mmCIF file of C-alpha atoms in Angstrom:
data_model
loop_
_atom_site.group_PDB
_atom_site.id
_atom_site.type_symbol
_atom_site.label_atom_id
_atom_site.label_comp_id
_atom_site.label_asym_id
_atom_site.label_seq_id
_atom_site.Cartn_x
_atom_site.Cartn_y
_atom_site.Cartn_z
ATOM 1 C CA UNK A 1 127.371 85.126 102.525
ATOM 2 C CA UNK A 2 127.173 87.252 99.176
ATOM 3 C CA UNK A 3 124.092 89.128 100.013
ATOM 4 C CA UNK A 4 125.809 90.199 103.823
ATOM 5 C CA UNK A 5 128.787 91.498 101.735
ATOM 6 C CA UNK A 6 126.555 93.604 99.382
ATOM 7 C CA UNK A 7 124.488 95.027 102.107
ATOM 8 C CA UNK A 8 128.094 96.255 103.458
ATOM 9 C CA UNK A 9 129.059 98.216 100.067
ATOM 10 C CA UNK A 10 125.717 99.632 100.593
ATOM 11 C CA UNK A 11 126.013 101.111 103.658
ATOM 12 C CA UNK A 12 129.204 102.825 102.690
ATOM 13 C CA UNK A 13 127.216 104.439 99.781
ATOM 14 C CA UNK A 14 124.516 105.296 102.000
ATOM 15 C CA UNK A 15 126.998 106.795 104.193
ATOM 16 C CA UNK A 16 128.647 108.889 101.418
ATOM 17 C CA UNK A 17 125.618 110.211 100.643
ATOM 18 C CA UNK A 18 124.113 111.286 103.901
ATOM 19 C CA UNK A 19 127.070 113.092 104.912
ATOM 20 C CA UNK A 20 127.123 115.100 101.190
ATOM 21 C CA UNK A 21 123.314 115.953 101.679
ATOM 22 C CA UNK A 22 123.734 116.798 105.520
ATOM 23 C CA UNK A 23 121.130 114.386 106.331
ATOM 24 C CA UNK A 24 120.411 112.951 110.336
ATOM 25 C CA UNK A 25 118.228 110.136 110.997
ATOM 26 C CA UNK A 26 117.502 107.868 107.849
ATOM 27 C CA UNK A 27 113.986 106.625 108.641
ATOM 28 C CA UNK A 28 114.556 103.873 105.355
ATOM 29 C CA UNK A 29 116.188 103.117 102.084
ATOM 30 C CA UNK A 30 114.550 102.134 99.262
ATOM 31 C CA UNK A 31 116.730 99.254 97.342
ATOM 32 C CA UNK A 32 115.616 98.547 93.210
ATOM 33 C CA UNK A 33 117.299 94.910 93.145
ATOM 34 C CA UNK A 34 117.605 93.752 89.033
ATOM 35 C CA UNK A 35 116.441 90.000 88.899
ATOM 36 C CA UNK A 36 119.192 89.649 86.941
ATOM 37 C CA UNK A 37 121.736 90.892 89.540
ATOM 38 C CA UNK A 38 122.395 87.471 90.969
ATOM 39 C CA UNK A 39 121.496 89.092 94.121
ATOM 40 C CA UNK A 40 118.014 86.861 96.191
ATOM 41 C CA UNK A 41 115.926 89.908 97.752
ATOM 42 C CA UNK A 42 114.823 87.671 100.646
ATOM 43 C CA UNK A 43 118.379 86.675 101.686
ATOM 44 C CA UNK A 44 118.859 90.242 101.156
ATOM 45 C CA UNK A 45 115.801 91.028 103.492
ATOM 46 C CA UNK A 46 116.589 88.272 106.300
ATOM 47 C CA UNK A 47 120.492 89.597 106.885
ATOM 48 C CA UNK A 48 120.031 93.401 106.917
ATOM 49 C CA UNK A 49 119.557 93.646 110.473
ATOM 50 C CA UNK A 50 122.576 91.840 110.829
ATOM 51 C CA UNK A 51 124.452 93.747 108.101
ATOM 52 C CA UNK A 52 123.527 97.344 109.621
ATOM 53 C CA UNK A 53 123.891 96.341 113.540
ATOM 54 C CA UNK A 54 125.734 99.012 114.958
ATOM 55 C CA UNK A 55 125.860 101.379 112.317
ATOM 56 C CA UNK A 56 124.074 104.166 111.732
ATOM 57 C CA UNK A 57 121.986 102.792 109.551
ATOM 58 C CA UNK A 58 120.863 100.220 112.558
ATOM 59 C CA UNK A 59 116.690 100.432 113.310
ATOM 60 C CA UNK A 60 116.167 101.490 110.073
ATOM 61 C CA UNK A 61 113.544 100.092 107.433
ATOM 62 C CA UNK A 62 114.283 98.631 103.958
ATOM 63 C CA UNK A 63 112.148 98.403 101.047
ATOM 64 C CA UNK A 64 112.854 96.356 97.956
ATOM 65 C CA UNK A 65 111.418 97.195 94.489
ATOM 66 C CA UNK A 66 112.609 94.230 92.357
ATOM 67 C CA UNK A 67 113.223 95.228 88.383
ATOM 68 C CA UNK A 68 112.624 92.296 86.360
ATOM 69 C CA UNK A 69 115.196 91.486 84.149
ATOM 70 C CA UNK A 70 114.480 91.959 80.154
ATOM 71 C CA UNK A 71 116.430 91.315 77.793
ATOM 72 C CA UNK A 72 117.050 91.060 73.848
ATOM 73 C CA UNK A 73 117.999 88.184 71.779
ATOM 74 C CA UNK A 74 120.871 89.446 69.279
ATOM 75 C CA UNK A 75 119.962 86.473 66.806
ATOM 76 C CA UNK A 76 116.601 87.637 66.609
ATOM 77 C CA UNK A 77 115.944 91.018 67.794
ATOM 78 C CA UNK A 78 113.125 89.978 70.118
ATOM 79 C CA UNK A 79 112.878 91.698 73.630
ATOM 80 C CA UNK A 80 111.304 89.276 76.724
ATOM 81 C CA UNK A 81 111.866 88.897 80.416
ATOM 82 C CA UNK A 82 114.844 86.620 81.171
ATOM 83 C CA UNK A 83 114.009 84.972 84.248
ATOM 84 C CA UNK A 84 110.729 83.479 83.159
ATOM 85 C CA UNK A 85 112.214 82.195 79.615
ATOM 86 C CA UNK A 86 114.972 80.696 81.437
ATOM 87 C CA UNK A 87 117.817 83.041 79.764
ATOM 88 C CA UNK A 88 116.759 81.772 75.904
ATOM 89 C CA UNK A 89 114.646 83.408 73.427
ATOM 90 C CA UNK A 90 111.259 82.099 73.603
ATOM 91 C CA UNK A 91 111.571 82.711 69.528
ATOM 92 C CA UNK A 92 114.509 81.249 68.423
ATOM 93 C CA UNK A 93 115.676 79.495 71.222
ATOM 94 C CA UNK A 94 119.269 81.649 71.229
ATOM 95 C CA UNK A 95 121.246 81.957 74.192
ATOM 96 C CA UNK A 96 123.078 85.515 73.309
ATOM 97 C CA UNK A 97 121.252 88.080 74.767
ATOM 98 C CA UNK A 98 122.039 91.817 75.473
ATOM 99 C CA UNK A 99 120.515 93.215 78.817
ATOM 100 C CA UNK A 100 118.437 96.045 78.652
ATOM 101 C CA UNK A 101 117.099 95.871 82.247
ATOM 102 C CA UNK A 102 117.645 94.687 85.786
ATOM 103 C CA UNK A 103 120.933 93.994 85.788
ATOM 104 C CA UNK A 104 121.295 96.452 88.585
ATOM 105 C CA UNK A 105 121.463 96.750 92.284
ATOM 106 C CA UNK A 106 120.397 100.973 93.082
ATOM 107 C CA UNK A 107 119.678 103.162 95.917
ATOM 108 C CA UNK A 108 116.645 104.445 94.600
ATOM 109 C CA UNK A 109 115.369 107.066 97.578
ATOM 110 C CA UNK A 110 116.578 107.633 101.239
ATOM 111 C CA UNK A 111 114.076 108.808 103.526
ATOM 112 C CA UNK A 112 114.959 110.824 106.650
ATOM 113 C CA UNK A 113 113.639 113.235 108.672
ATOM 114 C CA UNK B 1 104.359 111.531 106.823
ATOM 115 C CA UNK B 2 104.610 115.352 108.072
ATOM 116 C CA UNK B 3 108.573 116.277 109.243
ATOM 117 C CA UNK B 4 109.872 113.134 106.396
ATOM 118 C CA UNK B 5 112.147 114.347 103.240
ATOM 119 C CA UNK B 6 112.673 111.866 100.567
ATOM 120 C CA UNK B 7 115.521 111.598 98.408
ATOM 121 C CA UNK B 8 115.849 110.657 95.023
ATOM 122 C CA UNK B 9 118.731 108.892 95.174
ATOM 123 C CA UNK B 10 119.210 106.361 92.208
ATOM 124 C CA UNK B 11 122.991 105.727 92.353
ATOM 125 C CA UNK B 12 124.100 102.365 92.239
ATOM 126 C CA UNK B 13 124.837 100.242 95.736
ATOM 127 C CA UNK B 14 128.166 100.009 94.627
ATOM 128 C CA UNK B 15 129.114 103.739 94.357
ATOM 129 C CA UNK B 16 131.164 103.967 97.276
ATOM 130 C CA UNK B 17 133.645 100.952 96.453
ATOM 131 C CA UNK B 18 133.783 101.853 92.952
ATOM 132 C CA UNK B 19 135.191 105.535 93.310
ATOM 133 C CA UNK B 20 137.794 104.129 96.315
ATOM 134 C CA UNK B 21 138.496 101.400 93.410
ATOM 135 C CA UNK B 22 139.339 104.275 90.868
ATOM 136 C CA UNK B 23 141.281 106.109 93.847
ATOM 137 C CA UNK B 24 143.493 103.395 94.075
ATOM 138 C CA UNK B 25 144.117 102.435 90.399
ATOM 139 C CA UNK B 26 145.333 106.077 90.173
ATOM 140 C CA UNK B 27 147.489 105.738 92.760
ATOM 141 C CA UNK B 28 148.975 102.610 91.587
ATOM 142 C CA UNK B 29 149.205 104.319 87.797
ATOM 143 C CA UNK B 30 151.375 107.155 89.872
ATOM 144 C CA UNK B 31 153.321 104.638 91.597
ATOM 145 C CA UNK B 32 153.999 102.244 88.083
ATOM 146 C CA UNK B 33 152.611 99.396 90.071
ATOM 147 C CA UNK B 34 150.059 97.284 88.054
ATOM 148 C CA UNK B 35 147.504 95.067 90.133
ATOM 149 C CA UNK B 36 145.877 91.742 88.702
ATOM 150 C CA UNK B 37 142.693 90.538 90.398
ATOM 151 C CA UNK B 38 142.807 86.984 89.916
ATOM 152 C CA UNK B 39 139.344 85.030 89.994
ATOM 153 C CA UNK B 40 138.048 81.597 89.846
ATOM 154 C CA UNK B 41 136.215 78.650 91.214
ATOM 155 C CA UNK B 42 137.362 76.942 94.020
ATOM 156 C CA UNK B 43 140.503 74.503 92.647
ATOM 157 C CA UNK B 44 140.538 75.777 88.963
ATOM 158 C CA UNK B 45 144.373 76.338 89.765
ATOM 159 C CA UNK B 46 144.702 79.852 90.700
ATOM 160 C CA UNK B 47 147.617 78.644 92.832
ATOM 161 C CA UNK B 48 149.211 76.456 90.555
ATOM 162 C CA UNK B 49 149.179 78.841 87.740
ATOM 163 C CA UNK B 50 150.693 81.544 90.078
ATOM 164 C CA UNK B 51 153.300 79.225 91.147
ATOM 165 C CA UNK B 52 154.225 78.764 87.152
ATOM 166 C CA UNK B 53 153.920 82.628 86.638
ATOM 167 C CA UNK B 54 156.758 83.338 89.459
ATOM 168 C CA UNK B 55 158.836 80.870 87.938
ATOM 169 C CA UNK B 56 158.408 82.150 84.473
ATOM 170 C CA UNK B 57 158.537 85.546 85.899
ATOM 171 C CA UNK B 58 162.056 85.044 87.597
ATOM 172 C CA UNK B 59 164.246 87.796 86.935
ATOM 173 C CA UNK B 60 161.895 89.696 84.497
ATOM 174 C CA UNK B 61 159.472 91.436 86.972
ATOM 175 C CA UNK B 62 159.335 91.858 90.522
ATOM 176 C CA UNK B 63 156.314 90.367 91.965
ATOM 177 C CA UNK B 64 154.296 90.692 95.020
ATOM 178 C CA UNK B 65 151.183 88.241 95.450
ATOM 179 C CA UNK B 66 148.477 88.310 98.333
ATOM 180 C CA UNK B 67 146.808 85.575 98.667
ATOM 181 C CA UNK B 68 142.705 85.648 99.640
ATOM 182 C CA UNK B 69 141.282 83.069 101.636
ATOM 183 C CA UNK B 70 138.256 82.959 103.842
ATOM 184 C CA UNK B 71 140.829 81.135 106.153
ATOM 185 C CA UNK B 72 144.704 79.329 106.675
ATOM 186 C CA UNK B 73 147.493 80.225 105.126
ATOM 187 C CA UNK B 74 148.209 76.458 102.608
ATOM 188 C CA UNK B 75 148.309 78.654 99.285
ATOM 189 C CA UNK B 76 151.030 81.594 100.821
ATOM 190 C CA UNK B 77 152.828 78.781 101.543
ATOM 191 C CA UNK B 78 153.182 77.594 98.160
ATOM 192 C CA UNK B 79 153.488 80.461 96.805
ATOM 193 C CA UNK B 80 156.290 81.441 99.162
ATOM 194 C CA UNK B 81 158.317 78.220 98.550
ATOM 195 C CA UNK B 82 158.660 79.771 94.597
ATOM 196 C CA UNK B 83 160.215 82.831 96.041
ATOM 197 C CA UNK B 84 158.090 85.692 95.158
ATOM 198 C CA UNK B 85 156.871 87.853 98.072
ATOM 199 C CA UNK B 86 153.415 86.824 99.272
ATOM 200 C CA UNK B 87 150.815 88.103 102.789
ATOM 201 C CA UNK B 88 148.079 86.299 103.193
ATOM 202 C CA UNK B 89 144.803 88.247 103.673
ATOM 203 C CA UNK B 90 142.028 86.604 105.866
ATOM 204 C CA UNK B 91 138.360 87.754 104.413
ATOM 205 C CA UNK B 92 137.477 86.864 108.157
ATOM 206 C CA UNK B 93 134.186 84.935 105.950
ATOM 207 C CA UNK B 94 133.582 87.193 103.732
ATOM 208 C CA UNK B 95 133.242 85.731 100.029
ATOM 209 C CA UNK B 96 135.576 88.361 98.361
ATOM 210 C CA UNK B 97 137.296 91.601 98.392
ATOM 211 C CA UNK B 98 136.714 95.014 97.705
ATOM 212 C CA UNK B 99 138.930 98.270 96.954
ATOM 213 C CA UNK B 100 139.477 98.927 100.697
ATOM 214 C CA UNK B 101 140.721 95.576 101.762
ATOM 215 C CA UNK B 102 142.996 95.500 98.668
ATOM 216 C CA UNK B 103 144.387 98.932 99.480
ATOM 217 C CA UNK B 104 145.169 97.267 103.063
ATOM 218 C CA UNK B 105 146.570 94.393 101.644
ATOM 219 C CA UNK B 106 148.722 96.426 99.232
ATOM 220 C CA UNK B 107 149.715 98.470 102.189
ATOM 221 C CA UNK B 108 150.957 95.542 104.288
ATOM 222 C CA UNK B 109 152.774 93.443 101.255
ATOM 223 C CA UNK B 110 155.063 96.786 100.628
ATOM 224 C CA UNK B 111 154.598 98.018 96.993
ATOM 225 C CA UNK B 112 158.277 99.909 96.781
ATOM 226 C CA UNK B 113 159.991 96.616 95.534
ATOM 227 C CA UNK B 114 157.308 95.248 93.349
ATOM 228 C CA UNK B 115 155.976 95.828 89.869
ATOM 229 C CA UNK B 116 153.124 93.385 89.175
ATOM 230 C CA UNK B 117 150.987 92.560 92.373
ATOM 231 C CA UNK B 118 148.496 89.298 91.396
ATOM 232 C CA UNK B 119 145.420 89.733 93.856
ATOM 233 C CA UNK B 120 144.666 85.997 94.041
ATOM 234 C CA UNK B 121 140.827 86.537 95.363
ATOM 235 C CA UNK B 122 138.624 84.318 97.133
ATOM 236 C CA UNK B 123 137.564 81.136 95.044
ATOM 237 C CA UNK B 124 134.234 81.856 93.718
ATOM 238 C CA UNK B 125 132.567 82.658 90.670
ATOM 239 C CA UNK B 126 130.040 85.289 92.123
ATOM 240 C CA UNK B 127 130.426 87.688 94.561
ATOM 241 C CA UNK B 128 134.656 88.913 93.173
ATOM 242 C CA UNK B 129 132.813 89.901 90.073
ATOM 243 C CA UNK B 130 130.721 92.955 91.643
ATOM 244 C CA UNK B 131 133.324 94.992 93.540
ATOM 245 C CA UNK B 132 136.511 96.035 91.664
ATOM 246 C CA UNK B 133 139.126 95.627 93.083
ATOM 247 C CA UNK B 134 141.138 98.548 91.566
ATOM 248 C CA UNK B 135 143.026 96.000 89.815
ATOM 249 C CA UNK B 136 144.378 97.126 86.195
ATOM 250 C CA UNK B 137 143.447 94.115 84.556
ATOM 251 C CA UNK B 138 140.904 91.430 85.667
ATOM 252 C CA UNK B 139 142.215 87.494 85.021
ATOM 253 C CA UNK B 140 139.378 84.307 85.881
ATOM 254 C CA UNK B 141 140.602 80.787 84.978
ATOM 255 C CA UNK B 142 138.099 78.143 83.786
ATOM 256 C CA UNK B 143 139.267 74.966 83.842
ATOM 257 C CA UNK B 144 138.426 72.148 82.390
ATOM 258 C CA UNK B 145 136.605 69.699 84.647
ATOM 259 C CA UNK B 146 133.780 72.666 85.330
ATOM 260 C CA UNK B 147 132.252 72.532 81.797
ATOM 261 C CA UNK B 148 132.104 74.662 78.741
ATOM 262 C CA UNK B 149 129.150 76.154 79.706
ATOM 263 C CA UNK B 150 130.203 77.883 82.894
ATOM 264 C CA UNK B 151 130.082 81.286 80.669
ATOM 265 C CA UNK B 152 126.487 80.777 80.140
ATOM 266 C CA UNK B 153 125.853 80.037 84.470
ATOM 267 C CA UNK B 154 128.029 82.966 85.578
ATOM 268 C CA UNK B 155 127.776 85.701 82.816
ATOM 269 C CA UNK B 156 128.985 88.558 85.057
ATOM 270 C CA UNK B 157 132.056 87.142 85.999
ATOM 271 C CA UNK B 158 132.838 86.341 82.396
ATOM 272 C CA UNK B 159 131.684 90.407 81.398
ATOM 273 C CA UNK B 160 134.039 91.787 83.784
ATOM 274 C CA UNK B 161 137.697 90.225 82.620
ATOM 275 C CA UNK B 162 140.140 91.188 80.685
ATOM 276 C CA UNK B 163 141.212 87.580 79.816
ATOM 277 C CA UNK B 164 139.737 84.232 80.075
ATOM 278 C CA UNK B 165 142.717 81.265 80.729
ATOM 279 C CA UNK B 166 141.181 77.637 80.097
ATOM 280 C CA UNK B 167 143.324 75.734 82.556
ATOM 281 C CA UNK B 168 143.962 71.929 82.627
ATOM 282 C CA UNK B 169 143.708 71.102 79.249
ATOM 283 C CA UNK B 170 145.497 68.101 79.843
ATOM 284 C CA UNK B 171 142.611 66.146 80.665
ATOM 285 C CA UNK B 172 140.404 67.350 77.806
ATOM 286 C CA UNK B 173 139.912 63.994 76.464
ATOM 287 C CA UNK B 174 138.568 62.457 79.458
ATOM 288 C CA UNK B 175 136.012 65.508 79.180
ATOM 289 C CA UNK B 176 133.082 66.495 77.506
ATOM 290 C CA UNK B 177 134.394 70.165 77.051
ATOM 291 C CA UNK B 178 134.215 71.962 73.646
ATOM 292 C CA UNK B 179 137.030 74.558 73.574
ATOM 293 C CA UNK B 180 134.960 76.073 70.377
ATOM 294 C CA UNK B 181 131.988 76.199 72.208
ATOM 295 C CA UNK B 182 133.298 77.303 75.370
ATOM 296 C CA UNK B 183 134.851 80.351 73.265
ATOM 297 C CA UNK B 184 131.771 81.357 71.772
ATOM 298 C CA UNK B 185 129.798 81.309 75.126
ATOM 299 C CA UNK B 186 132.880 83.633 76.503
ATOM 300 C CA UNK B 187 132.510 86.041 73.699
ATOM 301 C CA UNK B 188 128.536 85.811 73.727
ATOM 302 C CA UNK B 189 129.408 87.619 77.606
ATOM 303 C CA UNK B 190 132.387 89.636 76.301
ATOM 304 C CA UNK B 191 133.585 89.983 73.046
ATOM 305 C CA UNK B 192 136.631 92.038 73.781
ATOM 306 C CA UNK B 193 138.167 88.594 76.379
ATOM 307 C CA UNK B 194 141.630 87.519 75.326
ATOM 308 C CA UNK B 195 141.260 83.693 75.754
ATOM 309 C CA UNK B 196 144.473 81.587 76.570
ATOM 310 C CA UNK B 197 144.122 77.596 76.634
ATOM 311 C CA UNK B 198 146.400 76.082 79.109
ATOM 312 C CA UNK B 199 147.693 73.408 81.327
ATOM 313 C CA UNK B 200 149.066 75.430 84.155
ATOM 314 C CA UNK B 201 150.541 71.538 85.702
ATOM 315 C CA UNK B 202 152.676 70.729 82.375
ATOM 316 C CA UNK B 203 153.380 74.378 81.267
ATOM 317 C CA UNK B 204 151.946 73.996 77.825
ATOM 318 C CA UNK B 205 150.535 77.487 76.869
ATOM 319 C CA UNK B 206 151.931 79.377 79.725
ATOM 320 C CA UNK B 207 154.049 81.217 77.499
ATOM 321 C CA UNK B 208 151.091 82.969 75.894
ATOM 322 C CA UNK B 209 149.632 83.882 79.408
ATOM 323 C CA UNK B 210 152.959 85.382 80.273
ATOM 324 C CA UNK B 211 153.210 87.105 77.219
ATOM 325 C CA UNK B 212 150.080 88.993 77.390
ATOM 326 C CA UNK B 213 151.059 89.889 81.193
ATOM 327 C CA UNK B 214 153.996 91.341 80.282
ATOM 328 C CA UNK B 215 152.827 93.292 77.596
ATOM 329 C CA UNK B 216 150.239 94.404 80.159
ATOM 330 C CA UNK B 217 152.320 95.327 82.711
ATOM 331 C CA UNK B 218 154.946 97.181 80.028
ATOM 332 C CA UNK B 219 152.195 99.152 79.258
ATOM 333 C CA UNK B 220 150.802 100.247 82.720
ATOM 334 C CA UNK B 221 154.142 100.948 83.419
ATOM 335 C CA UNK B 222 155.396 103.696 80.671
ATOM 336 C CA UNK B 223 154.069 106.783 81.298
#
């Protein structure tokens, strides 16, 4: 399960982070998840609980912004979202494209009390 | 929201496992021990082509292999039977590894007696390409049956190696598979790939492979 595995790397992050900051009781996480990360935010949604259980990061809440994924055709230059043109330019029909967004997987915000 | 702090945060998920990742390459840099993380599909030949590396190997380098597998022990075996030390590290279902389970697996394969460890990770095209490893150098085979346009399905894993080996070319006639094209959709991903054709079952092209390892490992190795 790809998404379970992920969810585990987070946590460790999360943990790194709360311990630098001196933080107690994370209330929720906010997750930006790229749409071209190759990661499903429902899957990602549906095994958290799982994921956390019996860390500390168990009974908390997670929130998903997902980044759409835009990209750039080097043939042509033009700039489009990825996902809906089916990874080739809606121009020239090219299929090498640089990434310029959501490509990513980020802890945007932790809130605690 | 009264008694709730916020924080901006923006790092990326994969923070943590990255610095342990860069922990342990330095470590292995201090110890002249150079790590491959080697990725691909499920029956590409990871095994086989280790199993030709050893042999070619033999008396140049001393290597140490751990072998990744959501479960048994079938490729440690083989790997075993061609003499090079080998653990086998269950991912307990996990769908790869990441730089703390590779330190652990380093830890219990011994790393006094070897100089090039091969990570052999867990078959799959996804999920090996997002956590580093803390390998040196990152290897994926293709092979032929899977298509030239694997590259174009799974750019990531194809952005993250150091070098590209097109296994089983023996049956390229019975397969629709342009080597020309298949090159240009690697390089569309990653320009900087070394690409090495081969047919890991007759040998032909291994000595390239093993050429650019041991270059790569000569050159991890001097200070």
């Amino acid at each position: 399960m790809h998404e379970l595995g992920i969810i585990s790397a987070l946590v460790h992050t999360v943990e790194g982070i709360v311990r630098e900051e001196g933080l107690t009781e994370v209330e929720k996480i906010v997750i930006e998840v790229g749409e071209l990360s190759g990661i499903v935010p429902s899957y990602l949604e549906q095994c958290y609980p799982a994921a956390v259980y019996k860390t500390f990061m168990e009974n908390t809440k997670l929130e998903l912004v997902v980044v759409p994924g835009i990209v750039k055709c080097r043939g042509c230059g033009r700039i489009f979202n990825a996902a809906a043109n089916d990874l080739q330019c809606p121009g020239c029909g090219g299929q090498d494209l640089e990434i310029l967004e959501g490509n990513d997987m980020i802890v945007r915000e932790i809130v605690c009390r | 929201m009264n008694g709730f702090k916020v924080l901006q945060v923006r790092q990326s998920v994969f923070a943590d496992n990255d610095r342990r990742a860069e922990e342990l390459r330095q470590e292995l840099k201090k110890q002249k021990v150079f790590l491959l993380n080697l990725m691909s599909s499920p029956g590409a030949g990871k095994t086989t082509l280790l199993s030709r590396t050893i042999e070619a190997l033999d008396g140049k380098l001393k290597v140490g292999v751990m072998e990744a597998d959501i479960d048994s022990d079938v490729d440690a075996k083989t790997i075993e039977s061609f003499g090079a030390k080998v653990i086998q590290l269950h991912t307990g279902g996990m769908c790869h590894l990441d730089a703390d389970m590779t330190r652990q697996g380093l830890e219990a394969l011994g790393t006094d007696d070897v100089e090039l460890a091969i990570l052999e990770n867990v078959g799959n095209l996804v999920c090996p390409a997002e956590f580093d490893t803390g390998a040196v150098k990152n290897a994926m085979i293709l092979s032929v049956p899977e298509g030239d346009d694997k590259p174009l399905k799974y750019p990531l894993i194809f952005s993250v190696c150091d070098v590209v080996i097109i296994n089983k070319t023996d049956v390229l006639p019975y397969f629709d598979f342009d080597m020309e094209k298949c090159s240009a959709n690697i390089r569309m991903r990653n320009p900087k790939a070394k690409i090495i054709p081969v047919c890991a079952r007759t040998g032909e092209g291994i000595d390239k492979w093993i050429d650019w390892l041991c270059n790569e490992v000569t050159a991890w190795r001097s200070p």
